[in-house]
GROMACS .gro file of C-alpha atoms in nm:
model
  245
    1MET     CA    1  -1.406   0.023   1.988
    2GLY     CA    2  -1.029  -0.007   2.017
    3SER     CA    3  -0.768   0.267   2.046
    4ALA     CA    4  -0.664   0.229   1.681
    5TYR     CA    5  -1.012   0.322   1.556
    6GLU     CA    6  -1.055   0.601   1.810
    7GLY     CA    7  -0.755   0.765   1.643
    8VAL     CA    8  -0.926   0.730   1.305
    9LEU     CA    9  -1.234   0.917   1.431
   10GLN     CA   10  -1.020   1.194   1.576
   11ARG     CA   11  -0.833   1.238   1.247
   12LEU     CA   12  -1.157   1.231   1.046
   13GLN     CA   13  -1.300   1.518   1.250
   14MET     CA   14  -0.969   1.708   1.243
   15TYR     CA   15  -0.950   1.664   0.866
   16ARG     CA   16  -1.294   1.816   0.819
   17GLN     CA   17  -1.231   2.104   1.058
   18LYS     CA   18  -0.887   2.184   0.921
   19ARG     CA   19  -1.029   2.217   0.571
   20LYS     CA   20  -1.333   2.407   0.700
   21LEU     CA   21  -1.575   2.156   0.555
   22ASN     CA   22  -1.919   2.088   0.692
   23GLN     CA   23  -2.063   1.741   0.740
   24LYS     CA   24  -2.268   1.772   0.422
   25SER     CA   25  -1.953   1.822   0.213
   26MET     CA   26  -1.781   1.529   0.381
   27SER     CA   27  -2.084   1.308   0.331
   28GLN     CA   28  -2.076   1.383  -0.041
   29MET     CA   29  -1.708   1.294  -0.058
   30MET     CA   30  -1.773   0.961   0.111
   31GLY     CA   31  -2.086   0.887  -0.092
   32VAL     CA   32  -2.329   0.878   0.202
   33THR     CA   33  -2.610   1.090   0.344
   34GLN     CA   34  -2.533   1.367   0.593
   35SER     CA   35  -2.705   1.178   0.874
   36HIS     CA   36  -2.502   0.867   0.796
   37TYR     CA   37  -2.180   1.067   0.795
   38SER     CA   38  -2.270   1.213   1.135
   39LYS     CA   39  -2.292   0.856   1.269
   40LEU     CA   40  -1.954   0.775   1.112
   41GLU     CA   41  -1.783   1.070   1.279
   42GLN     CA   42  -1.938   0.986   1.615
   43GLY     CA   43  -1.831   0.623   1.587
   44LYS     CA   44  -2.188   0.492   1.590
   45THR     CA   45  -2.127   0.332   1.250
   46ILE     CA   46  -1.795   0.192   1.129
   47ILE     CA   47  -1.655   0.340   0.805
   48SER     CA   48  -1.691   0.082   0.528
   49ALA     CA   49  -1.438  -0.011   0.262
   50GLU     CA   50  -1.649   0.156  -0.007
   51GLU     CA   51  -1.667   0.479   0.192
   52LEU     CA   52  -1.291   0.474   0.239
   53LYS     CA   53  -1.236   0.435  -0.135
   54ASN     CA   54  -1.473   0.721  -0.206
   55PHE     CA   55  -1.281   0.935   0.044
   56ASP     CA   56  -0.953   0.847  -0.122
   57SER     CA   57  -1.088   0.910  -0.472
   58HIS     CA   58  -1.143   1.277  -0.380
   59GLY     CA   59  -0.773   1.328  -0.324
   60CYS     CA   60  -0.784   1.255   0.048
   61ASP     CA   61  -0.514   1.048   0.217
   62MET     CA   62  -0.675   0.723   0.326
   63ASP     CA   63  -0.348   0.594   0.472
   64TYR     CA   64  -0.312   0.900   0.694
   65LEU     CA   65  -0.674   0.874   0.808
   66LEU     CA   66  -0.628   0.514   0.923
   67THR     CA   67  -0.267   0.519   1.037
   68GLY     CA   68  -0.180   0.875   1.135
   69GLU     CA   69   0.134   0.841   0.921
   70GLU     CA   70   0.206   1.067   0.626
   71CYS     CA   71   0.440   0.946   0.354
   72GLU     CA   72   0.558   1.196   0.098
   73GLU     CA   73   0.626   1.095  -0.259
   74THR     CA   74   0.988   1.046  -0.356
   75ILE     CA   75   1.191   1.013  -0.675
   76LEU     CA   76   1.062   0.656  -0.689
   77ASN     CA   77   0.716   0.787  -0.781
   78HIS     CA   78   0.872   0.987  -1.064
   79TYR     CA   79   1.046   0.686  -1.217
   80LEU     CA   80   0.743   0.460  -1.180
   81GLY     CA   81   0.526   0.734  -1.325
   82VAL     CA   82   0.734   0.783  -1.640
   83CYS     CA   83   0.781   0.415  -1.719
   84LYS     CA   84   0.538   0.261  -1.964
   85LYS     CA   85   0.247   0.052  -1.840
   86GLU     CA   86   0.382  -0.260  -2.011
   87ILE     CA   87   0.704  -0.258  -1.809
   88LYS     CA   88   0.579  -0.137  -1.469
   89SER     CA   89   0.575  -0.487  -1.324
   90ASP     CA   90   0.932  -0.551  -1.441
   91PHE     CA   91   1.049  -0.213  -1.315
   92LEU     CA   92   0.886  -0.268  -0.975
   93GLN     CA   93   1.087  -0.588  -0.940
   94LEU     CA   94   1.402  -0.388  -1.011
   95MET     CA   95   1.292  -0.120  -0.766
   96VAL     CA   96   1.229  -0.373  -0.488
   97TRP     CA   97   1.570  -0.534  -0.546
   98THR     CA   98   1.739  -0.192  -0.541
   99ILE     CA   99   1.576  -0.095  -0.212
  100GLU     CA  100   1.681  -0.429  -0.063
  101GLN     CA  101   2.042  -0.353  -0.153
  102GLY     CA  102   2.006  -0.011   0.006
  103ILE     CA  103   1.876  -0.171   0.325
  104ASN     CA  104   2.172  -0.409   0.330
  105ILE     CA  105   2.419  -0.123   0.282
  106SER     CA  106   2.262   0.116   0.530
  107GLY     CA  107   2.130  -0.129   0.787
  108LYS     CA  108   1.796   0.059   0.787
  109GLU     CA  109   1.583  -0.244   0.859
  110GLN     CA  110   1.370  -0.087   1.128
  111LYS     CA  111   1.263   0.253   1.257
  112ASN     CA  112   1.023   0.321   1.542
  113GLY     CA  113   0.941  -0.049   1.558
  114VAL     CA  114   0.833  -0.073   1.192
  115ASP     CA  115   0.986  -0.375   1.022
  116TYR     CA  116   1.066  -0.248   0.673
  117THR     CA  117   1.200  -0.584   0.558
  118LYS     CA  118   0.855  -0.735   0.616
  119GLU     CA  119   0.694  -0.468   0.399
  120ILE     CA  120   0.956  -0.524   0.132
  121ARG     CA  121   0.885  -0.896   0.138
  122LEU     CA  122   0.519  -0.820   0.070
  123LEU     CA  123   0.614  -0.606  -0.230
  124ARG     CA  124   0.850  -0.879  -0.349
  125TYR     CA  125   0.570  -1.135  -0.340
  126SER     CA  126   0.339  -0.895  -0.522
  127ALA     CA  127   0.596  -0.813  -0.789
  128PHE     CA  128   0.750  -1.155  -0.848
  129GLU     CA  129   0.480  -1.408  -0.770
  130LYS     CA  130   0.139  -1.249  -0.799
  131GLU     CA  131   0.131  -1.266  -1.179
  132THR     CA  132   0.115  -1.646  -1.158
  133ASP     CA  133  -0.088  -1.672  -0.836
  134SER     CA  134  -0.448  -1.569  -0.779
  135ARG     CA  135  -0.442  -1.562  -0.398
  136THR     CA  136  -0.548  -1.240  -0.226
  137ILE     CA  137  -0.330  -0.968  -0.078
  138TRP     CA  138  -0.428  -1.098   0.266
  139TYR     CA  139  -0.253  -1.424   0.190
  140TRP     CA  140   0.060  -1.238   0.081
  141MET     CA  141   0.055  -1.017   0.391
  142ARG     CA  142   0.032  -1.324   0.611
  143LYS     CA  143   0.311  -1.495   0.421
  144ALA     CA  144   0.532  -1.186   0.443
  145SER     CA  145   0.469  -1.180   0.820
  146ASP     CA  146   0.542  -1.555   0.840
  147ILE     CA  147   0.240  -1.633   1.058
  148THR     CA  148  -0.049  -1.880   1.054
  149GLN     CA  149  -0.414  -1.795   0.990
  150ASP     CA  150  -0.484  -1.836   1.361
  151LYS     CA  151  -0.209  -1.588   1.449
  152MET     CA  152  -0.325  -1.345   1.180
  153ALA     CA  153  -0.676  -1.357   1.325
  154GLN     CA  154  -0.537  -1.285   1.671
  155HIS     CA  155  -0.350  -0.980   1.540
  156LEU     CA  156  -0.673  -0.853   1.386
  157ASP     CA  157  -0.880  -0.938   1.694
  158ILE     CA  158  -1.127  -1.147   1.494
  159THR     CA  159  -1.214  -1.516   1.476
  160THR     CA  160  -1.007  -1.750   1.260
  161LYS     CA  161  -1.322  -1.840   1.067
  162ARG     CA  162  -1.381  -1.477   0.977
  163TYR     CA  163  -1.019  -1.425   0.878
  164ARG     CA  164  -1.024  -1.729   0.649
  165GLU     CA  165  -1.323  -1.583   0.466
  166ILE     CA  166  -1.139  -1.252   0.429
  167GLU     CA  167  -0.828  -1.423   0.294
  168LYS     CA  168  -1.038  -1.613   0.040
  169GLY     CA  169  -1.193  -1.285  -0.076
  170ARG     CA  170  -1.541  -1.387   0.037
  171LEU     CA  171  -1.573  -1.128   0.312
  172GLY     CA  172  -1.498  -0.756   0.307
  173VAL     CA  173  -1.326  -0.541   0.565
  174ASN     CA  174  -1.392  -0.204   0.726
  175ALA     CA  175  -1.188   0.088   0.857
  176GLU     CA  176  -1.167  -0.049   1.211
  177LEU     CA  177  -1.010  -0.375   1.097
  178LEU     CA  178  -0.767  -0.192   0.867
  179ALA     CA  179  -0.662   0.039   1.150
  180VAL     CA  180  -0.588  -0.265   1.366
  181LEU     CA  181  -0.398  -0.424   1.076
  182TYR     CA  182  -0.164  -0.126   1.064
  183GLN     CA  183  -0.134  -0.095   1.440
  184ASN     CA  184  -0.036  -0.460   1.489
  185LEU     CA  185   0.135  -0.557   1.163
  186GLY     CA  186   0.236  -0.228   1.001
  187TYR     CA  187   0.058  -0.268   0.665
  188PRO     CA  188  -0.109   0.054   0.537
  189PRO     CA  189  -0.466   0.022   0.404
  190SER     CA  190  -0.367   0.127   0.052
  191VAL     CA  191  -0.189  -0.210   0.024
  192VAL     CA  192  -0.526  -0.381   0.063
  193PHE     CA  193  -0.724  -0.159  -0.173
  194TYR     CA  194  -0.468  -0.093  -0.444
  195GLU     CA  195  -0.280  -0.413  -0.517
  196ASP     CA  196  -0.130  -0.284  -0.841
  197VAL     CA  197   0.236  -0.198  -0.889
  198GLN     CA  198   0.181   0.172  -0.817
  199ASN     CA  199   0.144   0.117  -0.443
  200ILE     CA  200   0.498   0.197  -0.328
  201SER     CA  201   0.434   0.373   0.003
  202SER     CA  202   0.649   0.114   0.182
  203LEU     CA  203   0.937   0.171  -0.058
  204ASN     CA  204   0.910   0.547  -0.009
  205LYS     CA  205   0.932   0.508   0.368
  206VAL     CA  206   1.257   0.314   0.338
  207TRP     CA  207   1.398   0.546   0.069
  208GLN     CA  208   1.350   0.848   0.295
  209GLU     CA  209   1.566   0.678   0.558
  210PHE     CA  210   1.865   0.648   0.323
  211ASP     CA  211   2.122   0.928   0.334
  212SER     CA  212   2.151   1.153   0.028
  213ASP     CA  213   2.472   0.990  -0.099
  214LEU     CA  214   2.315   0.644  -0.098
  215GLN     CA  215   2.000   0.780  -0.265
  216LYS     CA  216   2.210   0.927  -0.546
  217GLU     CA  217   2.399   0.601  -0.591
  218LEU     CA  218   2.079   0.395  -0.606
  219GLU     CA  219   1.908   0.646  -0.835
  220VAL     CA  220   2.181   0.602  -1.096
  221PHE     CA  221   2.106   0.229  -1.098
  222LEU     CA  222   1.729   0.285  -1.119
  223LYS     CA  223   1.767   0.527  -1.411
  224ALA     CA  224   1.987   0.282  -1.601
  225GLY     CA  225   1.748  -0.003  -1.520
  226LEU     CA  226   1.451   0.194  -1.654
  227GLU     CA  227   1.633   0.257  -1.980
  228ILE     CA  228   1.709  -0.115  -2.013
  229CYS     CA  229   1.346  -0.208  -1.942
  230ASN     CA  230   1.231   0.039  -2.207
  231ARG     CA  231   1.478  -0.099  -2.463
  232ASN     CA  232   1.368  -0.455  -2.390
  233GLN     CA  233   1.004  -0.357  -2.439
  234ILE     CA  234   1.080  -0.188  -2.772
  235GLN     CA  235   1.271  -0.497  -2.883
  236LYS     CA  236   0.976  -0.721  -2.791
  237GLN     CA  237   0.739  -0.498  -2.987
  238ASN     CA  238   0.965  -0.506  -3.292
  239GLN     CA  239   0.992  -0.884  -3.276
  240LYS     CA  240   0.615  -0.915  -3.253
  241GLN     CA  241   0.568  -0.689  -3.557
  242ASN     CA  242   0.821  -0.890  -3.756
  243GLN     CA  243   0.643  -1.214  -3.671
  244GLU     CA  244   0.308  -1.070  -3.778
  245GLU     CA  245   0.454  -0.958  -4.111
   0.00000   0.00000   0.00000
């Protein structure tokens, strides 16, 4: 067991104790028996992907559990939340571009060794290319990191054969591997589990590094962009209705 996963076990126990929950309550949240949960907390059994998703579905912070990093929501969540489902992909593209401009203006490319530009590249691939490409998020993470499958496997401390199966979607992952992924490459686990456009934790991290004046300047652009996206969607709907008539 590596240091990354030892931290996960410590945070899991601290989470339970801080909220004054017993192991039975935690086991129910993770969808396992009490005896199985006891093994998870002791590190005798590795937390599975399904158990992580169950944990997250109860309002728990899966990213914090595996990374030790907390990321608060920002105004970006508000704008993405109010935009209609039909335009979320388009608006995410605008949001990614806006954050990139903010990075260029502020020079906030890195903090504490975290390469934000790499995370933004991953979001750019997801927003701009994923709609026409069926490859998995693991492929896009590797591409954003600009490394080979062999190198990706080394970062994850697994064999290349195993990594290839993961990238093809034929093999699942567990909490230990996801903790190592974050430790060595900086990608939070929510990126793996929730590949939809609502996963903007990376954008929030960068946004929080901008000073308040730059945030206000970029927010004006985002607000105007959302209005344009909404108008375009209404126009498309009207055109479709006219064609049907």
